[in-house]
């Protein structure tokens, strides 16, 4: 059966989706150009035409995987409601107990980024975008006198660091911490950073 002819953009999208699937299945270090090509029934040369090297393909795949999550985060933080409600929704979604990015994929990416400059650049940029988006809404909440936070940038860093760390525990060491306890800690951290009681988060639902 003949393959449907795709535009350059469509082909690139197809290759990136396949790359993400292969990375999730095999890991960054083990995945090969041939694995992505085989999954789609195309040649290695076609994959290399679009991405030149495995390193560039992997970096682009991680950027692609994050685009949907970043868009979702911005939608949550852009809602017409209080900053506190937006922050709680974002933290609940981003937390490893929510429906955010595939944590196994990202743990793989963080590890590989230590040795691959192209991937390190991508993951660093994405990390900055997440923190900047959270810090902006925290600043809005402070300006609206919803809560107090003398260091929105630091708060965004501490919150995401906690959530990332909990994700490693839940993903890599099943049973190390329960999902309910992880969510409790995330809520407590958010309330503490904003100078609120935890029950204020419940009323912000």
mmCIF file of C-alpha atoms in Angstrom:
data_model
loop_
_atom_site.group_PDB
_atom_site.id
_atom_site.type_symbol
_atom_site.label_atom_id
_atom_site.label_comp_id
_atom_site.label_asym_id
_atom_site.label_seq_id
_atom_site.Cartn_x
_atom_site.Cartn_y
_atom_site.Cartn_z
ATOM 1 C CA UNK A 1 0.000 0.000 0.000
ATOM 2 C CA UNK A 2 1.484 3.338 -1.075
ATOM 3 C CA UNK A 3 2.249 5.885 1.630
ATOM 4 C CA UNK A 4 0.407 9.193 1.559
ATOM 5 C CA UNK A 5 2.672 12.022 0.455
ATOM 6 C CA UNK A 6 3.167 14.434 3.334
ATOM 7 C CA UNK A 7 4.272 18.042 3.396
ATOM 8 C CA UNK A 8 7.620 18.848 4.994
ATOM 9 C CA UNK A 9 5.872 20.092 8.148
ATOM 10 C CA UNK A 10 3.639 17.014 8.339
ATOM 11 C CA UNK A 11 6.567 14.665 7.821
ATOM 12 C CA UNK A 12 8.568 16.413 10.522
ATOM 13 C CA UNK A 13 5.622 16.149 12.898
ATOM 14 C CA UNK A 14 5.302 12.438 12.156
ATOM 15 C CA UNK A 15 8.998 11.838 12.751
ATOM 16 C CA UNK A 16 8.949 13.718 16.032
ATOM 17 C CA UNK A 17 5.966 11.775 17.340
ATOM 18 C CA UNK A 18 7.686 8.515 16.432
ATOM 19 C CA UNK A 19 10.910 9.680 18.079
ATOM 20 C CA UNK A 20 9.099 10.484 21.328
ATOM 21 C CA UNK A 21 7.486 7.041 21.328
ATOM 22 C CA UNK A 22 10.810 5.328 20.709
ATOM 23 C CA UNK A 23 12.589 7.334 23.413
ATOM 24 C CA UNK A 24 9.865 6.404 25.898
ATOM 25 C CA UNK A 25 10.181 2.744 24.943
ATOM 26 C CA UNK A 26 13.962 2.427 24.655
ATOM 27 C CA UNK A 27 15.539 5.373 26.458
ATOM 28 C CA UNK A 28 17.648 8.173 25.020
ATOM 29 C CA UNK A 29 20.941 6.277 25.005
ATOM 30 C CA UNK A 30 19.541 3.172 23.305
ATOM 31 C CA UNK A 31 17.275 4.727 20.704
ATOM 32 C CA UNK A 32 18.636 4.814 17.136
ATOM 33 C CA UNK A 33 17.759 6.622 13.942
ATOM 34 C CA UNK A 34 16.915 3.182 12.557
ATOM 35 C CA UNK A 35 14.320 2.640 15.300
ATOM 36 C CA UNK A 36 12.442 5.792 14.347
ATOM 37 C CA UNK A 37 12.681 5.010 10.637
ATOM 38 C CA UNK A 38 11.513 1.433 11.146
ATOM 39 C CA UNK A 39 8.531 2.519 13.234
ATOM 40 C CA UNK A 40 7.279 4.568 10.291
ATOM 41 C CA UNK A 41 8.468 2.325 7.476
ATOM 42 C CA UNK A 42 10.768 4.974 6.032
ATOM 43 C CA UNK A 43 14.499 5.076 5.338
ATOM 44 C CA UNK A 44 17.217 6.226 7.720
ATOM 45 C CA UNK A 45 18.173 8.779 5.093
ATOM 46 C CA UNK A 46 14.756 10.443 5.340
ATOM 47 C CA UNK A 47 15.113 10.886 9.087
ATOM 48 C CA UNK A 48 18.619 12.278 8.665
ATOM 49 C CA UNK A 49 17.426 14.627 5.923
ATOM 50 C CA UNK A 50 15.138 16.335 8.444
ATOM 51 C CA UNK A 51 17.357 16.218 11.535
ATOM 52 C CA UNK A 52 20.951 15.528 10.394
ATOM 53 C CA UNK A 53 22.012 13.685 13.585
ATOM 54 C CA UNK A 54 20.478 11.587 16.329
ATOM 55 C CA UNK A 55 21.331 14.305 18.854
ATOM 56 C CA UNK A 56 19.350 16.914 16.913
ATOM 57 C CA UNK A 57 16.435 14.516 16.502
ATOM 58 C CA UNK A 58 16.341 13.779 20.232
ATOM 59 C CA UNK A 59 16.525 17.477 21.142
ATOM 60 C CA UNK A 60 13.725 18.306 18.703
ATOM 61 C CA UNK A 61 11.637 15.411 20.026
ATOM 62 C CA UNK A 62 11.853 16.726 23.580
ATOM 63 C CA UNK A 63 10.940 20.228 22.444
ATOM 64 C CA UNK A 64 7.983 18.758 20.573
ATOM 65 C CA UNK A 65 6.863 16.760 23.617
ATOM 66 C CA UNK A 66 6.881 19.906 25.758
ATOM 67 C CA UNK A 67 4.937 22.143 23.375
ATOM 68 C CA UNK A 68 1.564 20.676 24.269
ATOM 69 C CA UNK A 69 2.237 20.854 27.986
ATOM 70 C CA UNK A 70 3.456 24.440 27.780
ATOM 71 C CA UNK A 71 0.338 25.400 25.839
ATOM 72 C CA UNK A 72 -1.838 23.718 28.477
ATOM 73 C CA UNK A 73 0.045 25.487 31.278
ATOM 74 C CA UNK A 74 -0.491 28.865 29.614
ATOM 75 C CA UNK A 75 -4.197 28.126 29.213
ATOM 76 C CA UNK A 76 -4.488 27.274 32.904
ATOM 77 C CA UNK A 77 -2.574 30.377 33.959
ATOM 78 C CA UNK A 78 -4.464 32.579 31.498
ATOM 79 C CA UNK A 79 -7.957 31.841 32.823
ATOM 80 C CA UNK A 80 -10.171 34.707 33.931
ATOM 81 C CA UNK A 81 -10.117 33.956 37.624
ATOM 82 C CA UNK A 82 -7.942 34.736 40.634
ATOM 83 C CA UNK A 83 -4.210 34.201 40.524
ATOM 84 C CA UNK A 84 -4.512 31.772 43.452
ATOM 85 C CA UNK A 85 -6.979 29.563 41.595
ATOM 86 C CA UNK A 86 -4.798 29.602 38.492
ATOM 87 C CA UNK A 87 -1.690 28.711 40.476
ATOM 88 C CA UNK A 88 -3.405 25.877 42.331
ATOM 89 C CA UNK A 89 -4.755 24.438 39.083
ATOM 90 C CA UNK A 90 -1.314 24.660 37.455
ATOM 91 C CA UNK A 91 0.520 23.057 40.387
ATOM 92 C CA UNK A 92 -2.088 20.294 40.657
ATOM 93 C CA UNK A 93 -1.750 19.587 36.937
ATOM 94 C CA UNK A 94 2.060 19.811 36.826
ATOM 95 C CA UNK A 95 2.523 17.624 39.889
ATOM 96 C CA UNK A 96 3.430 13.961 39.278
ATOM 97 C CA UNK A 97 -0.027 13.064 40.598
ATOM 98 C CA UNK A 98 -1.680 15.085 37.819
ATOM 99 C CA UNK A 99 -1.900 14.800 34.031
ATOM 100 C CA UNK A 100 1.156 16.815 32.999
ATOM 101 C CA UNK A 101 4.112 15.694 30.906
ATOM 102 C CA UNK A 102 5.243 12.066 30.770
ATOM 103 C CA UNK A 103 7.662 11.998 33.665
ATOM 104 C CA UNK A 104 9.556 8.904 32.523
ATOM 105 C CA UNK A 105 10.404 10.699 29.275
ATOM 106 C CA UNK A 106 11.656 13.771 31.106
ATOM 107 C CA UNK A 107 13.751 11.894 33.624
ATOM 108 C CA UNK A 108 15.430 10.260 30.632
ATOM 109 C CA UNK A 109 15.963 13.685 29.109
ATOM 110 C CA UNK A 110 17.481 15.221 32.223
ATOM 111 C CA UNK A 111 19.980 12.381 32.491
ATOM 112 C CA UNK A 112 20.955 12.535 28.803
ATOM 113 C CA UNK A 113 21.267 16.339 28.910
ATOM 114 C CA UNK A 114 24.321 15.977 31.157
ATOM 115 C CA UNK A 115 26.261 14.684 28.141
ATOM 116 C CA UNK A 116 24.427 16.112 25.127
ATOM 117 C CA UNK A 117 24.762 19.907 24.695
ATOM 118 C CA UNK A 118 21.881 20.185 22.195
ATOM 119 C CA UNK A 119 19.464 18.470 24.566
ATOM 120 C CA UNK A 120 20.781 20.447 27.523
ATOM 121 C CA UNK A 121 20.004 23.691 25.692
ATOM 122 C CA UNK A 122 16.460 22.551 24.935
ATOM 123 C CA UNK A 123 15.670 21.317 28.446
ATOM 124 C CA UNK A 124 17.142 24.469 30.024
ATOM 125 C CA UNK A 125 15.004 26.702 27.808
ATOM 126 C CA UNK A 126 11.853 24.738 28.573
ATOM 127 C CA UNK A 127 12.614 24.856 32.288
ATOM 128 C CA UNK A 128 12.968 28.639 32.101
ATOM 129 C CA UNK A 129 9.612 28.945 30.365
ATOM 130 C CA UNK A 130 7.832 26.905 33.039
ATOM 131 C CA UNK A 131 9.329 28.948 35.865
ATOM 132 C CA UNK A 132 8.729 32.284 34.136
ATOM 133 C CA UNK A 133 5.060 31.467 33.553
ATOM 134 C CA UNK A 134 4.522 30.580 37.215
ATOM 135 C CA UNK A 135 6.474 33.607 38.464
ATOM 136 C CA UNK A 136 4.369 35.946 36.297
ATOM 137 C CA UNK A 137 1.095 34.759 37.827
ATOM 138 C CA UNK A 138 2.554 34.921 41.331
ATOM 139 C CA UNK A 139 3.465 38.555 40.644
ATOM 140 C CA UNK A 140 -0.107 39.191 39.498
ATOM 141 C CA UNK A 141 -1.459 37.707 42.715
ATOM 142 C CA UNK A 142 0.839 39.877 44.821
ATOM 143 C CA UNK A 143 -0.217 42.984 42.860
ATOM 144 C CA UNK A 144 -3.886 42.082 43.422
ATOM 145 C CA UNK A 145 -3.189 41.650 47.168
ATOM 146 C CA UNK A 146 -4.336 38.005 47.094
ATOM 147 C CA UNK A 147 -1.258 36.816 48.965
ATOM 148 C CA UNK A 148 2.275 37.832 49.888
ATOM 149 C CA UNK A 149 5.396 36.594 48.147
ATOM 150 C CA UNK A 150 8.607 38.642 48.290
ATOM 151 C CA UNK A 151 10.418 36.494 45.709
ATOM 152 C CA UNK A 152 8.137 35.167 42.918
ATOM 153 C CA UNK A 153 11.091 33.914 40.875
ATOM 154 C CA UNK A 154 12.529 31.990 43.807
ATOM 155 C CA UNK A 155 9.105 30.595 44.653
ATOM 156 C CA UNK A 156 8.630 29.310 41.112
ATOM 157 C CA UNK A 157 12.046 27.633 41.256
ATOM 158 C CA UNK A 158 11.418 26.000 44.632
ATOM 159 C CA UNK A 159 7.970 24.751 43.650
ATOM 160 C CA UNK A 160 9.098 23.195 40.378
ATOM 161 C CA UNK A 161 12.172 21.705 42.061
ATOM 162 C CA UNK A 162 9.922 20.012 44.629
ATOM 163 C CA UNK A 163 7.522 18.715 41.985
ATOM 164 C CA UNK A 164 10.345 17.455 39.776
ATOM 165 C CA UNK A 165 11.907 15.683 42.745
ATOM 166 C CA UNK A 166 8.617 14.066 43.716
ATOM 167 C CA UNK A 167 8.221 12.942 40.113
ATOM 168 C CA UNK A 168 11.570 11.144 40.305
ATOM 169 C CA UNK A 169 10.511 9.388 43.502
ATOM 170 C CA UNK A 170 7.107 8.315 42.165
ATOM 171 C CA UNK A 171 8.429 7.273 38.763
ATOM 172 C CA UNK A 172 11.739 5.665 39.649
ATOM 173 C CA UNK A 173 10.951 4.237 43.082
ATOM 174 C CA UNK A 174 7.345 2.970 43.185
ATOM 175 C CA UNK A 175 6.089 2.876 46.747
ATOM 176 C CA UNK A 176 8.663 5.363 48.069
ATOM 177 C CA UNK A 177 5.913 7.929 48.589
ATOM 178 C CA UNK A 178 2.180 7.710 48.008
ATOM 179 C CA UNK A 179 0.430 9.897 45.455
ATOM 180 C CA UNK A 180 -1.773 11.320 48.197
ATOM 181 C CA UNK A 181 1.241 12.298 50.316
ATOM 182 C CA UNK A 182 2.986 13.851 47.315
ATOM 183 C CA UNK A 183 -0.095 15.944 46.556
ATOM 184 C CA UNK A 184 -0.332 16.999 50.198
ATOM 185 C CA UNK A 185 3.291 18.167 50.166
ATOM 186 C CA UNK A 186 2.749 20.071 46.924
ATOM 187 C CA UNK A 187 -0.280 21.874 48.367
ATOM 188 C CA UNK A 188 1.544 22.657 51.597
ATOM 189 C CA UNK A 189 4.542 24.025 49.712
ATOM 190 C CA UNK A 190 2.362 26.299 47.567
ATOM 191 C CA UNK A 191 0.472 27.631 50.587
ATOM 192 C CA UNK A 192 3.686 28.187 52.544
ATOM 193 C CA UNK A 193 5.332 30.057 49.669
ATOM 194 C CA UNK A 194 2.306 32.373 49.384
ATOM 195 C CA UNK A 195 1.983 32.984 53.121
ATOM 196 C CA UNK A 196 -1.392 31.213 53.287
ATOM 197 C CA UNK A 197 -2.993 28.417 55.267
ATOM 198 C CA UNK A 198 -3.427 25.205 53.299
ATOM 199 C CA UNK A 199 -7.218 25.446 53.672
ATOM 200 C CA UNK A 200 -7.093 28.593 51.534
ATOM 201 C CA UNK A 201 -6.188 26.371 48.603
ATOM 202 C CA UNK A 202 -9.313 24.282 49.162
ATOM 203 C CA UNK A 203 -11.561 27.334 48.997
ATOM 204 C CA UNK A 204 -9.714 28.342 45.806
ATOM 205 C CA UNK A 205 -10.991 25.334 43.879
#
